[in-house]
PDB file of C-alpha atoms in Angstrom:
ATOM      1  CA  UNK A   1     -10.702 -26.552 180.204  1.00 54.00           C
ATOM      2  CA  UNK A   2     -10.992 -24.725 183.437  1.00 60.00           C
ATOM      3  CA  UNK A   3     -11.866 -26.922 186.869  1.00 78.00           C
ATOM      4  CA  UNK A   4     -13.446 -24.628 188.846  1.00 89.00           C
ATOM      5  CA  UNK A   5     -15.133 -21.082 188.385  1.00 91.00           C
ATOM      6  CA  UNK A   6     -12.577 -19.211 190.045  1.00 93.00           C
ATOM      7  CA  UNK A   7      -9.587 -20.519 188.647  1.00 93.00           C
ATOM      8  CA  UNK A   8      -7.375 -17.490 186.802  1.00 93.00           C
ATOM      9  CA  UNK A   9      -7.827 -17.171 183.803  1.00 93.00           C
ATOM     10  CA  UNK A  10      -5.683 -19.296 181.213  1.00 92.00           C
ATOM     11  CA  UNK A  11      -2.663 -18.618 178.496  1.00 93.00           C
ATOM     12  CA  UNK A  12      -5.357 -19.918 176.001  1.00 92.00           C
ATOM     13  CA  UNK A  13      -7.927 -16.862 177.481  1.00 93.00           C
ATOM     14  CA  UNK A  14      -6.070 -14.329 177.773  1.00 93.00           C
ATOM     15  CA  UNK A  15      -5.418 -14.702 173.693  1.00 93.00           C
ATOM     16  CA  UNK A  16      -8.693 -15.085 173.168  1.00 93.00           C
ATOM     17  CA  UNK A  17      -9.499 -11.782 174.768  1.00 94.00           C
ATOM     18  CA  UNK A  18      -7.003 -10.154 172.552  1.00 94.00           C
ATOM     19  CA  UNK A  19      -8.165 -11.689 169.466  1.00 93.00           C
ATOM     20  CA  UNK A  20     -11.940 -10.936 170.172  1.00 93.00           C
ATOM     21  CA  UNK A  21     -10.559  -7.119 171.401  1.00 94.00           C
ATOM     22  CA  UNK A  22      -8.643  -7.401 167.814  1.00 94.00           C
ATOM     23  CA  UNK A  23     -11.808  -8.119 165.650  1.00 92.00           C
ATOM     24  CA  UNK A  24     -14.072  -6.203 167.667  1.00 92.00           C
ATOM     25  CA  UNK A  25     -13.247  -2.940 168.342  1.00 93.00           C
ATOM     26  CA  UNK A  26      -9.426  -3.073 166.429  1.00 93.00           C
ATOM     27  CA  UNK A  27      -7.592  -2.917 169.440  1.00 93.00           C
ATOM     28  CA  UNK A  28      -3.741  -3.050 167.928  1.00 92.00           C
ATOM     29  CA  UNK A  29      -0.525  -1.711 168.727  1.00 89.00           C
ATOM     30  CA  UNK A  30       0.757   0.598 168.979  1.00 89.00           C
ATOM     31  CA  UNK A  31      -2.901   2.902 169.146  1.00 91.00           C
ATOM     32  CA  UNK A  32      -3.752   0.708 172.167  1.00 93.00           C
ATOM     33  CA  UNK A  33      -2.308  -0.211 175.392  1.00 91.00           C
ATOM     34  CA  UNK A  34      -3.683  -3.176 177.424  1.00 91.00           C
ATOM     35  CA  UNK A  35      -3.348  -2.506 181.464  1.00 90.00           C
ATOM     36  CA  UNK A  36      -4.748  -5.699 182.780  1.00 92.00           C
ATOM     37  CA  UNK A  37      -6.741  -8.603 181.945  1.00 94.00           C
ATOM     38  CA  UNK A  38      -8.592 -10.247 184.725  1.00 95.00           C
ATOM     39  CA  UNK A  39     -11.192 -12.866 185.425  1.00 95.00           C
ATOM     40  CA  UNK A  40     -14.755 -11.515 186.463  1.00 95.00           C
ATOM     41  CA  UNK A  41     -15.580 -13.769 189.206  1.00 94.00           C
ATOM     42  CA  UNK A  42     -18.942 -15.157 189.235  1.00 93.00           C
ATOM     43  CA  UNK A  43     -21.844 -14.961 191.511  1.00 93.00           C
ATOM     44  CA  UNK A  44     -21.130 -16.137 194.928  1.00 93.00           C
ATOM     45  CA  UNK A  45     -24.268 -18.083 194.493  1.00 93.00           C
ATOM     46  CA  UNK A  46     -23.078 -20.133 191.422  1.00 91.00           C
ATOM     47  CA  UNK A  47     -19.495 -20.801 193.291  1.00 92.00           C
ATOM     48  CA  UNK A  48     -21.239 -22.498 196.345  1.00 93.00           C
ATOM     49  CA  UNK A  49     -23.790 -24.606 194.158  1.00 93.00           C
ATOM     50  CA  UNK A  50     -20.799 -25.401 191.264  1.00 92.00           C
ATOM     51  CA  UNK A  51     -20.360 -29.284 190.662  1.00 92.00           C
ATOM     52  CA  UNK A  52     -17.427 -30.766 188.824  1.00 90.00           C
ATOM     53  CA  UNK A  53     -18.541 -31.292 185.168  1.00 87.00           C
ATOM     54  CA  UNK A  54     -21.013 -28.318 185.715  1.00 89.00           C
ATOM     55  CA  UNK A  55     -20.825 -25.719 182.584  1.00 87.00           C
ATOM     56  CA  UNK A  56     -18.789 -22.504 183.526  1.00 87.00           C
ATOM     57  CA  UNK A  57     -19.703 -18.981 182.368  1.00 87.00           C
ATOM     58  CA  UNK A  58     -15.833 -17.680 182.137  1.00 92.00           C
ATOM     59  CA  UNK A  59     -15.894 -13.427 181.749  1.00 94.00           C
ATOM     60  CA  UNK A  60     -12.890 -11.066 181.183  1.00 95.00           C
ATOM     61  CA  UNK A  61     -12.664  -8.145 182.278  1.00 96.00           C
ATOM     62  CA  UNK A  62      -9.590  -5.528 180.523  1.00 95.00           C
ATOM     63  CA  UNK A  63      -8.630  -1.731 181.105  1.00 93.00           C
ATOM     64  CA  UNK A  64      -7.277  -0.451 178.054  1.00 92.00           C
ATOM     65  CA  UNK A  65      -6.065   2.520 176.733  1.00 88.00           C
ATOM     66  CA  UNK A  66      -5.519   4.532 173.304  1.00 90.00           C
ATOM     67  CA  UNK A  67      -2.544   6.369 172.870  1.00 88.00           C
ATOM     68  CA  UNK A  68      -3.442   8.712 170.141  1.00 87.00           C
ATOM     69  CA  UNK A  69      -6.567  10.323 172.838  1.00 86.00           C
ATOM     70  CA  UNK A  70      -5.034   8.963 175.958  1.00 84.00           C
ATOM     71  CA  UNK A  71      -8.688   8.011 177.368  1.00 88.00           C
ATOM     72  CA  UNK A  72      -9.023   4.754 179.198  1.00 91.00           C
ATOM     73  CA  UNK A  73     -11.593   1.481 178.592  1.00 93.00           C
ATOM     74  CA  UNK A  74     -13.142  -0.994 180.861  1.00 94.00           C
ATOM     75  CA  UNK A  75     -14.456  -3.788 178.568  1.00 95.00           C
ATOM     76  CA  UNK A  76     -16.231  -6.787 179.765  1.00 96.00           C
ATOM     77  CA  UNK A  77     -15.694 -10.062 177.470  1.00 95.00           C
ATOM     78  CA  UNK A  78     -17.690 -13.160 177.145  1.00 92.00           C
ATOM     79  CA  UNK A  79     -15.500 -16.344 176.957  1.00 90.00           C
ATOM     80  CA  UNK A  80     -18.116 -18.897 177.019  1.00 83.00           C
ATOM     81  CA  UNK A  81     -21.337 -18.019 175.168  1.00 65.00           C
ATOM     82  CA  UNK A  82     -20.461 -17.463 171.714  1.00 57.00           C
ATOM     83  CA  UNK A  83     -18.504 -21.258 172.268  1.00 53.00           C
ATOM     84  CA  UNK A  84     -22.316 -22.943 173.358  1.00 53.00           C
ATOM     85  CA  UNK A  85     -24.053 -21.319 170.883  1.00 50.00           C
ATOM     86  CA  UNK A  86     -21.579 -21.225 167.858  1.00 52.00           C
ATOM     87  CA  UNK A  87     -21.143 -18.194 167.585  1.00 66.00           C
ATOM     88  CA  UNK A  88     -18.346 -15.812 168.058  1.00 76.00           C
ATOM     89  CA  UNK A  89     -17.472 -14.555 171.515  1.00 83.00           C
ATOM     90  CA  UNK A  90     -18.293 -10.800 172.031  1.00 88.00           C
ATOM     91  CA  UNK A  91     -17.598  -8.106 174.203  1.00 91.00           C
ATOM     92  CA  UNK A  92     -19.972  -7.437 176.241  1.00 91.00           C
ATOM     93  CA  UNK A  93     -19.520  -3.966 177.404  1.00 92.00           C
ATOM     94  CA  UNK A  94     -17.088  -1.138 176.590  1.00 94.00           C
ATOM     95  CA  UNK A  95     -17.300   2.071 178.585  1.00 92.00           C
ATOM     96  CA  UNK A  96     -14.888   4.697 179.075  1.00 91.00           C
ATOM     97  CA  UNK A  97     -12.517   4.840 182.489  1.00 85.00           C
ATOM     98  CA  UNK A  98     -12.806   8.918 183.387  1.00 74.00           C
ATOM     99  CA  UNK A  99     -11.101   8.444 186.356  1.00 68.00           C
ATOM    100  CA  UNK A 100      -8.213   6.417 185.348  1.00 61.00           C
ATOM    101  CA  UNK A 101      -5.434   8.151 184.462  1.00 54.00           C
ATOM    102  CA  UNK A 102      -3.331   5.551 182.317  1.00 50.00           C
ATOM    103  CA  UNK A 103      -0.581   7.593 180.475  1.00 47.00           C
ATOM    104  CA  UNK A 104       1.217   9.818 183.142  1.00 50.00           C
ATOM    105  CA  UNK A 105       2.974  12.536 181.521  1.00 45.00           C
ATOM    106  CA  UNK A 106       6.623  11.428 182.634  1.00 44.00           C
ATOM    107  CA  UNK A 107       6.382   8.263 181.198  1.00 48.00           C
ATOM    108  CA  UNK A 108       5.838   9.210 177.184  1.00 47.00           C
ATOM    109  CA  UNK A 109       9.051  11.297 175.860  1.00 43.00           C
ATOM    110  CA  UNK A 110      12.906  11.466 176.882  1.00 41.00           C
ATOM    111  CA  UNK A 111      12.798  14.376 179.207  1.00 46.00           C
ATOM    112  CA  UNK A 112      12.380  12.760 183.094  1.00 47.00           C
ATOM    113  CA  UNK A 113       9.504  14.767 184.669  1.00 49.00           C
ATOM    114  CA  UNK A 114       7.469  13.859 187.692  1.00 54.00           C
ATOM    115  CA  UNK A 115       8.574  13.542 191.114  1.00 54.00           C
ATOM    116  CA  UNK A 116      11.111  11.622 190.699  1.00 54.00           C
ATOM    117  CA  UNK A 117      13.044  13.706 188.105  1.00 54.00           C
ATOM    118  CA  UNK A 118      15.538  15.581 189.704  1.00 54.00           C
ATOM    119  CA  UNK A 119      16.710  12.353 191.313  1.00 51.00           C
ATOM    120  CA  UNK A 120      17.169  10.807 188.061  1.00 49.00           C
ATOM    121  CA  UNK A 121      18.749  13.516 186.324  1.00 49.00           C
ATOM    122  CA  UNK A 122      21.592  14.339 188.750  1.00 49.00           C
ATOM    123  CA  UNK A 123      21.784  10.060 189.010  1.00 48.00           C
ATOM    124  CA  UNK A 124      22.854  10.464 185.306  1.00 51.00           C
ATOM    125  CA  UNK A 125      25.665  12.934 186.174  1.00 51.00           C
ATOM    126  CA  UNK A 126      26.911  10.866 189.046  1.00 49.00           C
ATOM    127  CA  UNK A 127      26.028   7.574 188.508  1.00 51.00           C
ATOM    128  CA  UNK A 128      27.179   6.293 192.128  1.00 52.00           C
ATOM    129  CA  UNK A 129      24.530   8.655 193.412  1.00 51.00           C
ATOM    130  CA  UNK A 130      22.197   5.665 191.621  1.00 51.00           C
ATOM    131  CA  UNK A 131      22.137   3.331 194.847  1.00 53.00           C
ATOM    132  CA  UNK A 132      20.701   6.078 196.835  1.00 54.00           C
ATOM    133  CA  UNK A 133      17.745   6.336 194.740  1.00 52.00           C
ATOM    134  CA  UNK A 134      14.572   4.772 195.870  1.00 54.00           C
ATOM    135  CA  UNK A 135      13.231   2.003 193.910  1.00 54.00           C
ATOM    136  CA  UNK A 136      10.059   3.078 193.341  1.00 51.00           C
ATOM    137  CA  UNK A 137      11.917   6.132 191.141  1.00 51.00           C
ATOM    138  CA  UNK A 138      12.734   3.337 188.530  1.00 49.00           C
ATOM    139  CA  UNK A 139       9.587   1.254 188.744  1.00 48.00           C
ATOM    140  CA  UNK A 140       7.753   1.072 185.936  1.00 48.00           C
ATOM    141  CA  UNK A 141       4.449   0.042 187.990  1.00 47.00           C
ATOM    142  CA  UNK A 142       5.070   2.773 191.080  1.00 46.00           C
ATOM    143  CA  UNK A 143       4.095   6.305 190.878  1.00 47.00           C
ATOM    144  CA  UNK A 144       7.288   7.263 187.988  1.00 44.00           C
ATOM    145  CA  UNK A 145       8.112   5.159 185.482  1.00 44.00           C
ATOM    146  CA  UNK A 146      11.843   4.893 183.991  1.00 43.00           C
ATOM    147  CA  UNK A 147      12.486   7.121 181.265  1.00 42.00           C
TER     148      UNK A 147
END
């Protein structure tokens, strides 16, 4: 049980979203990527006048992906309803992302491509060149992803 309204969201959460994303709208692997899972953070309102014991309305939102069309999800999940009511919890919104971009094309296939690319290939023929290569060339969260 979470203390406070702000608190991140738990282990026990974060499965629930998947198992509600699961049921819902068949969100598997490998057609489906999750990017994030985060806590939508109440009304400021709520926060200030929130007493210890008080009932909290816990919300998830997710950006998703398929990787058969590539386009990009922002669902918005109810934790906390369907357990008051006895029902199931639901997602409350799914629209599609247009401006997100999730699947870069250097990071599906085994040819590097992208800006970093001809810093990783010729790091493959000399691998002491390696250590001159920024970081953010091998990051898998940066602007190229390892490939």
């Amino acid at each position: 049980m979470t203390a406070h309204p702000l608190d991140p969201l738990s282990e026990d959460e974060i499965r629930e979203v998947a198992r509600i994303l699961r049921r819902e709208r068949e969100v598997t692997r490998p057609q489906w990527r999750i990017a994030s899972i985060e806590l939508v953070e109440p009304a400021k309102q709520l926060v200030r006048e929130f007493r210890p014991g008080d009932p909290i309305e816990r919300r998830a939102r997710v950006v998703l992906w398929s990787t058969e069309t590539g386009s990009a999800y922002v669902a918005v999940l109810s934790l906390t309803t369907g357990n008051e009511a006895g029902e199931e919890n639901t997602v409350e919104s799914w629209q599609p992302n247009r401006a997100a971009n999730p699947t870069p094309p250097w990071t599906s296939g085994t040819t590097a491509t992208g800006p970093c690319a001809p810093i990783r290939r010729f790091s493959r023929r000399w691998p002491s060149a390696a250590s001159t290569i920024p970081s953010w060339c091998w990051s898998t969260s940066g602007p190229t992803a390892r490939t």
